[in-house]
Short mmCIF file of N, CA and C in Angstrom, two decimals:
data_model
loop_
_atom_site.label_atom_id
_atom_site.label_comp_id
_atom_site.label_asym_id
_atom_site.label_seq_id
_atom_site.Cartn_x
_atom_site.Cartn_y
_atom_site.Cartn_z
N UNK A 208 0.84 -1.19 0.00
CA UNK A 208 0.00 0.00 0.00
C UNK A 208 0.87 1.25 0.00
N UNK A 209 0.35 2.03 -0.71
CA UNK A 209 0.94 3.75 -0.63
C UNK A 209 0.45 4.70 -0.67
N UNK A 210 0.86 6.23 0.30
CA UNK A 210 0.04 6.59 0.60
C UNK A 210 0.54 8.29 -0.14
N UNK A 211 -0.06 8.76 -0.89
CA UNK A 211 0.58 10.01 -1.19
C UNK A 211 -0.23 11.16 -0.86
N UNK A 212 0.53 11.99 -0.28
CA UNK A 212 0.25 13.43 0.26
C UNK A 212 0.63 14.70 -0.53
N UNK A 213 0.09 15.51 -1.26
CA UNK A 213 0.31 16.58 -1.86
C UNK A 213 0.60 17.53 -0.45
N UNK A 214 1.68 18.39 -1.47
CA UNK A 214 1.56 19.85 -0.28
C UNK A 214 2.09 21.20 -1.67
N UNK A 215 1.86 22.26 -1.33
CA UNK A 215 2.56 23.03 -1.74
C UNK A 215 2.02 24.57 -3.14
N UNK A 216 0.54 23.22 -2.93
CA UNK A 216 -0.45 24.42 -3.71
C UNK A 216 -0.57 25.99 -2.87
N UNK A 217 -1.48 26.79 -3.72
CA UNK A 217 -2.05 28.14 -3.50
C UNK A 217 -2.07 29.01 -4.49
N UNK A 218 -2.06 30.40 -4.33
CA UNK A 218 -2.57 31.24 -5.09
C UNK A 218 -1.41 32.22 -5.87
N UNK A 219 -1.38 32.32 -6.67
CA UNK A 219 -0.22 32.84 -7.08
C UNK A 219 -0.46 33.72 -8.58
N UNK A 220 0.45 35.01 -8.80
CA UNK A 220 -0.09 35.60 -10.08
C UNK A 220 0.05 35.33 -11.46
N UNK A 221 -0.67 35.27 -12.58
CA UNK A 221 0.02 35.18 -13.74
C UNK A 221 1.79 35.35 -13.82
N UNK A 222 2.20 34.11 -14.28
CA UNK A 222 3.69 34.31 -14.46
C UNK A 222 4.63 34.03 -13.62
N UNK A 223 4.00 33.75 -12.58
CA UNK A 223 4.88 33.14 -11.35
C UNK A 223 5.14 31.83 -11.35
N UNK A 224 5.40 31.16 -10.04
CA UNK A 224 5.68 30.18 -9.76
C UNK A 224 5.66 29.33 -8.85
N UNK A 225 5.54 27.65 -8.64
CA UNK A 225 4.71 26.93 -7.64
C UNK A 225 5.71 26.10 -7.64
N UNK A 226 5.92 25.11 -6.00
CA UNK A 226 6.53 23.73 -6.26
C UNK A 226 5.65 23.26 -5.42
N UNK A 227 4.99 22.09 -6.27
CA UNK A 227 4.31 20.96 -5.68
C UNK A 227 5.05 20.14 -5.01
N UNK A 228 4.73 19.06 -3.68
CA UNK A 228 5.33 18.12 -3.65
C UNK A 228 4.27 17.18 -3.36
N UNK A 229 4.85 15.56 -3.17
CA UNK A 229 3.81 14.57 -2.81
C UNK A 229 5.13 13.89 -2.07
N UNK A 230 4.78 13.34 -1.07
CA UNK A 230 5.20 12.76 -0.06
C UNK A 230 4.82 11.19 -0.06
N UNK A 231 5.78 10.13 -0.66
CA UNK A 231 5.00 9.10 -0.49
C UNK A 231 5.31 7.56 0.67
N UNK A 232 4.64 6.78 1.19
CA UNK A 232 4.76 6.06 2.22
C UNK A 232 5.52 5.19 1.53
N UNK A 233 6.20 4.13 2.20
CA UNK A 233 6.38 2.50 1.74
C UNK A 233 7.48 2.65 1.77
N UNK A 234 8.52 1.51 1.66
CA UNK A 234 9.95 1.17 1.26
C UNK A 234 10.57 0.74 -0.17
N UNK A 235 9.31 0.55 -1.45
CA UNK A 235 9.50 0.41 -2.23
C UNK A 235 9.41 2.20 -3.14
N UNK A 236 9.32 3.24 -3.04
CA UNK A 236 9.28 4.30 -3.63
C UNK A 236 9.75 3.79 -5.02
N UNK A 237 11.64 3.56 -5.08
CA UNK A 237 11.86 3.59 -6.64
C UNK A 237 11.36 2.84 -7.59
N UNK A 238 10.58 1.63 -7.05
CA UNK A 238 10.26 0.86 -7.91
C UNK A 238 8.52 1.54 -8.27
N UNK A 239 8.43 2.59 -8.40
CA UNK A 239 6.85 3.35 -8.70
C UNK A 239 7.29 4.59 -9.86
N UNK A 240 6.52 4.51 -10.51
CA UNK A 240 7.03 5.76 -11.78
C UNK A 240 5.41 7.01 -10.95
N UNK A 241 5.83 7.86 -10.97
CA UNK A 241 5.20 8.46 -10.26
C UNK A 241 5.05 9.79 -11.57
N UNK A 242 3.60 10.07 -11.01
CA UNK A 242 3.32 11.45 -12.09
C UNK A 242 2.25 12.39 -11.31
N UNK A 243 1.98 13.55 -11.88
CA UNK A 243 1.31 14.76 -11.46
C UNK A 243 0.02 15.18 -13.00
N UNK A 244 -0.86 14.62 -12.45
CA UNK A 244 -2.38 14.93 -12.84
C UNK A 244 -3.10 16.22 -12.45
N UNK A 245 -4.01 17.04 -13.16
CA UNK A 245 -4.85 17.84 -12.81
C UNK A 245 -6.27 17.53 -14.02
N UNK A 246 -7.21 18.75 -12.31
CA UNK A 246 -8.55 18.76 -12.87
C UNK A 246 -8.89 19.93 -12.37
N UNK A 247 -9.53 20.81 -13.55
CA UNK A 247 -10.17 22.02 -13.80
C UNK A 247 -11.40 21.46 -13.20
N UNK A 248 -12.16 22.63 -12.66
CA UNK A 248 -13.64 22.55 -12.57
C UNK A 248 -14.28 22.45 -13.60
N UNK A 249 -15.34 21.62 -13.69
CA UNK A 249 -16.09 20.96 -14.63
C UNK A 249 -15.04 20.27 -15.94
N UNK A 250 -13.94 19.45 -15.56
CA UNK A 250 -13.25 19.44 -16.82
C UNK A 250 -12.58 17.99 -16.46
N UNK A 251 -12.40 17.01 -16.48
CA UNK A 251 -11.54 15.82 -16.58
C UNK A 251 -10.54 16.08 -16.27
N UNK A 252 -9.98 14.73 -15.23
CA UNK A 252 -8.63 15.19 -14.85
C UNK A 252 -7.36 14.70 -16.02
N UNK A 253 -6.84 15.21 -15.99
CA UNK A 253 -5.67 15.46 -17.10
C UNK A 253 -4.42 14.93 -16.81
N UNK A 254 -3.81 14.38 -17.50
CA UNK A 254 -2.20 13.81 -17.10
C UNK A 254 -1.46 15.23 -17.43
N UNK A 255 -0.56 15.70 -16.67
CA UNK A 255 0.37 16.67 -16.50
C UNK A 255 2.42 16.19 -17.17
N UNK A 256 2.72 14.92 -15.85
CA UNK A 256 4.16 15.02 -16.01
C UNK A 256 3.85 13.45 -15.46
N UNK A 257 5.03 12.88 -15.51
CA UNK A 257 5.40 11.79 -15.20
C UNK A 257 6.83 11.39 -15.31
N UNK A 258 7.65 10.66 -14.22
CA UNK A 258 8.94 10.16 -14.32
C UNK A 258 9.42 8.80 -13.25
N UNK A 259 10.33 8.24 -14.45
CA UNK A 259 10.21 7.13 -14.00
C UNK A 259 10.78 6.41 -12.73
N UNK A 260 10.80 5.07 -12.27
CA UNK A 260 11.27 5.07 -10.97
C UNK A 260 12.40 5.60 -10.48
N UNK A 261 13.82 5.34 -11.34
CA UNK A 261 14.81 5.92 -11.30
C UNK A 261 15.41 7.42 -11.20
N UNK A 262 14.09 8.41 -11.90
CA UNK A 262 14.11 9.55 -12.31
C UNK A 262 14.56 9.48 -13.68
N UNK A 263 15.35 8.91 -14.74
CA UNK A 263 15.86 8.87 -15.70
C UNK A 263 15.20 9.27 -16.87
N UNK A 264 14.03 8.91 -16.94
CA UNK A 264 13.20 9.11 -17.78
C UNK A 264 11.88 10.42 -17.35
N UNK A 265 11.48 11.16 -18.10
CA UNK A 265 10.27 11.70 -17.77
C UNK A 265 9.46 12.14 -18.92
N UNK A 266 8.37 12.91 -18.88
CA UNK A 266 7.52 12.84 -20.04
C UNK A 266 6.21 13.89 -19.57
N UNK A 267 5.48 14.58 -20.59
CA UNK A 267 5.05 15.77 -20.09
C UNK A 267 3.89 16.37 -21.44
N UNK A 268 3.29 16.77 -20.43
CA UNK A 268 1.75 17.05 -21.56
C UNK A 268 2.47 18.58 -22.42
N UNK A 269 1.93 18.41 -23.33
CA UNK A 269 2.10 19.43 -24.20
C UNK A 269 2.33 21.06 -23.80
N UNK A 270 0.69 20.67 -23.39
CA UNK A 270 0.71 22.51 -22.83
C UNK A 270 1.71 22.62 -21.89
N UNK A 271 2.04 22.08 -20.77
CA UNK A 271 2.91 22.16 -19.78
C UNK A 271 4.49 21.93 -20.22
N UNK A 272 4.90 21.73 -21.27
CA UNK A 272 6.34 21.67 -21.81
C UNK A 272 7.08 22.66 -21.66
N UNK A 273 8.49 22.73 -21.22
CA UNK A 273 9.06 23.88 -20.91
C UNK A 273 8.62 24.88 -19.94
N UNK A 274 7.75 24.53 -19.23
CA UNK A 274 7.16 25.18 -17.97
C UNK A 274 7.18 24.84 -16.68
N UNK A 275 6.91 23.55 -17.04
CA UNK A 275 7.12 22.63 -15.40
C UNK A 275 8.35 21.53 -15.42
N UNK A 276 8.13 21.41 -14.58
CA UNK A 276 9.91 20.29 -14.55
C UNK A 276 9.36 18.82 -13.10
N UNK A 277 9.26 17.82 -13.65
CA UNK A 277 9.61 17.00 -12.68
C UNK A 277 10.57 16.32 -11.84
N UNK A 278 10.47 15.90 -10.90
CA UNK A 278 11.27 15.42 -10.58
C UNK A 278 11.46 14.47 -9.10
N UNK A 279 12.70 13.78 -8.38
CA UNK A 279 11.99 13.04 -7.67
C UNK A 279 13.12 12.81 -6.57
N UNK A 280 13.01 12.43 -5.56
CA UNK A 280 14.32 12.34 -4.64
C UNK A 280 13.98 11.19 -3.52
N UNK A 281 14.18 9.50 -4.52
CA UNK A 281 14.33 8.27 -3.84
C UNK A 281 14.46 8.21 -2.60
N UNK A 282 15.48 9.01 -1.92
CA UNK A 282 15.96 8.73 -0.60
C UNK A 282 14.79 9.40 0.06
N UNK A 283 14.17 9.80 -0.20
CA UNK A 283 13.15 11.38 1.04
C UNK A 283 11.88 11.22 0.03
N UNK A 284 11.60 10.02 -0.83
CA UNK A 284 10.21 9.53 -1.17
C UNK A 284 9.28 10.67 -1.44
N UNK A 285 9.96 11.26 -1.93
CA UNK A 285 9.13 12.47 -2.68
C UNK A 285 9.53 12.81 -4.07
N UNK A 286 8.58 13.17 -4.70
CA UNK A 286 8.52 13.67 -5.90
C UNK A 286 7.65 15.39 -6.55
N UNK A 287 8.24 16.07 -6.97
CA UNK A 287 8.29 17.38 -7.41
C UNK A 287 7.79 17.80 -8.14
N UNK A 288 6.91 18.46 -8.15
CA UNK A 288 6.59 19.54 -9.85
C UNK A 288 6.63 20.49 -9.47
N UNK A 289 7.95 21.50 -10.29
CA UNK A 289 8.18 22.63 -10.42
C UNK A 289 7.42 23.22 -11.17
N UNK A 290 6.67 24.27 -11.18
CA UNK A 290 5.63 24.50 -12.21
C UNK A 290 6.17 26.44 -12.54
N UNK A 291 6.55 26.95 -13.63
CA UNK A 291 6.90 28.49 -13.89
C UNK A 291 6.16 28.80 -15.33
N UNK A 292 6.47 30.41 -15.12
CA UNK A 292 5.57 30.89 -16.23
C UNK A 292 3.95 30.31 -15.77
N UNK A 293 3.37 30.41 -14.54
CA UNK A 293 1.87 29.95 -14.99
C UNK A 293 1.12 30.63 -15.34
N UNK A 294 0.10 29.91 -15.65
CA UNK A 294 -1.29 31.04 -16.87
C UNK A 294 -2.51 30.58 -16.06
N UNK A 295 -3.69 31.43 -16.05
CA UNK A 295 -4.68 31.31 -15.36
C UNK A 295 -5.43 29.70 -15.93
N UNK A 296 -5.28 29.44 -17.19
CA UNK A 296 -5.48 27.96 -17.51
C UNK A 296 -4.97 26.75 -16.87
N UNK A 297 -3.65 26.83 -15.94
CA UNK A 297 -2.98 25.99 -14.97
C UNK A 297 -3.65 25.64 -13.70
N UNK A 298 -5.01 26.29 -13.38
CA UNK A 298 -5.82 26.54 -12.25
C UNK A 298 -5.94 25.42 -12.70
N UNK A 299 -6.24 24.05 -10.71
CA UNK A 299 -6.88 23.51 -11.06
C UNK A 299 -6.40 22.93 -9.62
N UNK A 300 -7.17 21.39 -9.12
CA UNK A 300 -6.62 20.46 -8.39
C UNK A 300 -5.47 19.34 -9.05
N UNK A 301 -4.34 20.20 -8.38
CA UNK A 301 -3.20 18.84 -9.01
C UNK A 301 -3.65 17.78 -8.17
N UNK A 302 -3.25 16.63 -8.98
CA UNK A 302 -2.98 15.59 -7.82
C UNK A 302 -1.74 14.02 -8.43
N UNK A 303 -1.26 13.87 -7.41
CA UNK A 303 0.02 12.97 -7.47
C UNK A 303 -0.58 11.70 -7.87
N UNK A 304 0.18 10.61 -8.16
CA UNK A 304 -0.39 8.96 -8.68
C UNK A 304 1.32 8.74 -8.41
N UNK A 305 0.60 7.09 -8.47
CA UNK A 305 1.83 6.22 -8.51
C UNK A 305 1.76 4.86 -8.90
N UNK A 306 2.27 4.28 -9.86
CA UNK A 306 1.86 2.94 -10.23
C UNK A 306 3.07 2.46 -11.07
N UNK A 307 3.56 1.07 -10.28
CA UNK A 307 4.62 0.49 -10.82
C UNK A 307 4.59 0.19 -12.07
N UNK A 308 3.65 0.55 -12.89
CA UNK A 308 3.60 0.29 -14.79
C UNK A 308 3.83 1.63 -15.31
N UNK A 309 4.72 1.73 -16.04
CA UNK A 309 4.95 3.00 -17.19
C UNK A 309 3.72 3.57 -17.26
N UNK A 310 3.47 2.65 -18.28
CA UNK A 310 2.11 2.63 -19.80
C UNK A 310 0.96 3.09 -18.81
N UNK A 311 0.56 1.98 -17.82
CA UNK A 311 -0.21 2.67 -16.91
C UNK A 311 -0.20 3.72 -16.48
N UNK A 312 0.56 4.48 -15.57
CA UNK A 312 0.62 5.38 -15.24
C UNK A 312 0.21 6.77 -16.50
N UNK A 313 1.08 6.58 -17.77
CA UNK A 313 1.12 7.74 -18.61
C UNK A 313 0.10 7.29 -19.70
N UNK A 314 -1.19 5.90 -19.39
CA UNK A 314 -1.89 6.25 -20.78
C UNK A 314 -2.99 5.37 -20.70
N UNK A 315 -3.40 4.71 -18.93
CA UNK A 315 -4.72 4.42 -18.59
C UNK A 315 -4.93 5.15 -16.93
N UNK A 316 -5.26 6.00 -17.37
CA UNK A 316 -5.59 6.23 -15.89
C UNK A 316 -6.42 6.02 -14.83
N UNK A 317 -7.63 5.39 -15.82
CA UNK A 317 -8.65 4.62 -14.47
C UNK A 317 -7.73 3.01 -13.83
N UNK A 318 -6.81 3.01 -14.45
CA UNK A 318 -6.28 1.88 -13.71
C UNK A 318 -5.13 2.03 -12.87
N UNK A 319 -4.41 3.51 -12.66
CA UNK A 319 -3.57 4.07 -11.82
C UNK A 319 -4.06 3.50 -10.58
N UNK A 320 -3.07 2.79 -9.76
CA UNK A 320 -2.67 1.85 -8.38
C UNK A 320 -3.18 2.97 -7.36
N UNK A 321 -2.43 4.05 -6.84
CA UNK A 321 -2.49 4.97 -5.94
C UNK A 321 -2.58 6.23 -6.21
N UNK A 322 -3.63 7.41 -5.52
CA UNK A 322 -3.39 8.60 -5.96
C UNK A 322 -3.53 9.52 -4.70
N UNK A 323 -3.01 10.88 -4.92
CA UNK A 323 -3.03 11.85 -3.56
C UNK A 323 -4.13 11.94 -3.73
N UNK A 324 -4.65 13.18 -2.49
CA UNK A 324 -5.92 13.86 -2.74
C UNK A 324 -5.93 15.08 -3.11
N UNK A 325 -4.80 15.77 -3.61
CA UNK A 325 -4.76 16.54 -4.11
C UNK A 325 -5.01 17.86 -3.36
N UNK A 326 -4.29 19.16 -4.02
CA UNK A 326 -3.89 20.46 -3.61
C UNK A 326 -4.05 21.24 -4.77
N UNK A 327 -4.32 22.24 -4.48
CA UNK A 327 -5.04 22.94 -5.12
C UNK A 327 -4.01 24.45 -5.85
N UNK A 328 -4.42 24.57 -7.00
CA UNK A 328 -3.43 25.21 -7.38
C UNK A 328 -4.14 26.85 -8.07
N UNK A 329 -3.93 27.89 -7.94
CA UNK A 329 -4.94 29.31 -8.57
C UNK A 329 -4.31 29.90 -8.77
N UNK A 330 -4.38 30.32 -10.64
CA UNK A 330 -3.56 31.45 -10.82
C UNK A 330 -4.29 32.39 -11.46
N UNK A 331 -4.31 33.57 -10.70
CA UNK A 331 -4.71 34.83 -11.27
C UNK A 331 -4.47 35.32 -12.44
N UNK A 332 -5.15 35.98 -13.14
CA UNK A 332 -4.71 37.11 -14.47
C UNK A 332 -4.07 38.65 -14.08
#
């Protein structure tokens, strides 16, 4: 079982900048490719970033390219989204996942293993 905790949302202006974190339980951390999802009000939640157990690999939604940065630190079972440049379209509830399958993680998401409950993220115009 794993247990992930978002922290690090709030309110912030056009153009600024956020670091998410998720905090996760267990002794297996590296063996989980871990990613950062959001959901707009009234809107489906969305895959954001994702990287893999090692950190070696990562991968990242379009709109968010060159804006946010993942990342992850094995020893202290946490994992990161740096998020800059945001736009009032970035509003939303992030929330963390974790699931020892790639593919899973980055391209079924009703079958994602574990997820935070998410923190909340608002950016002004």
């Amino acid at each position: 079982q794993v247990q992930l905790v978002e922290s690090g949302g709030g309110l912030v202006q056009a153009g600024g900048s956020l670091r998410l974190s998720c905090a996760a339980s267990g002794r297996t951390f590296s063996s989980y490719a871990m990613g950062w999802f959001r959901q707009a009000p009234g809107k489906e939640r969305e895959f954001v970033a994702a990287i893999s157990g090692s950190g070696g690999y990562t991968y990242y939604t379009g709109s968010v390219k060159g804006r946010f940065t993942i990342s992850r630190d094995n020893a202290k079972n946490t994992v990161f989204l740096q998020m800059n440049s945001l736009k009032p379209e970035d509003t939303a509830v992030y929330y963390c996942a974790a699931d020892p399958s790639w593919p899973v993680l980055t391209g079924i998401r009703d079958a994602i293993h574990y997820w935070g409950k998410g923190t909340l993220v608002t950016v002004s115009s």
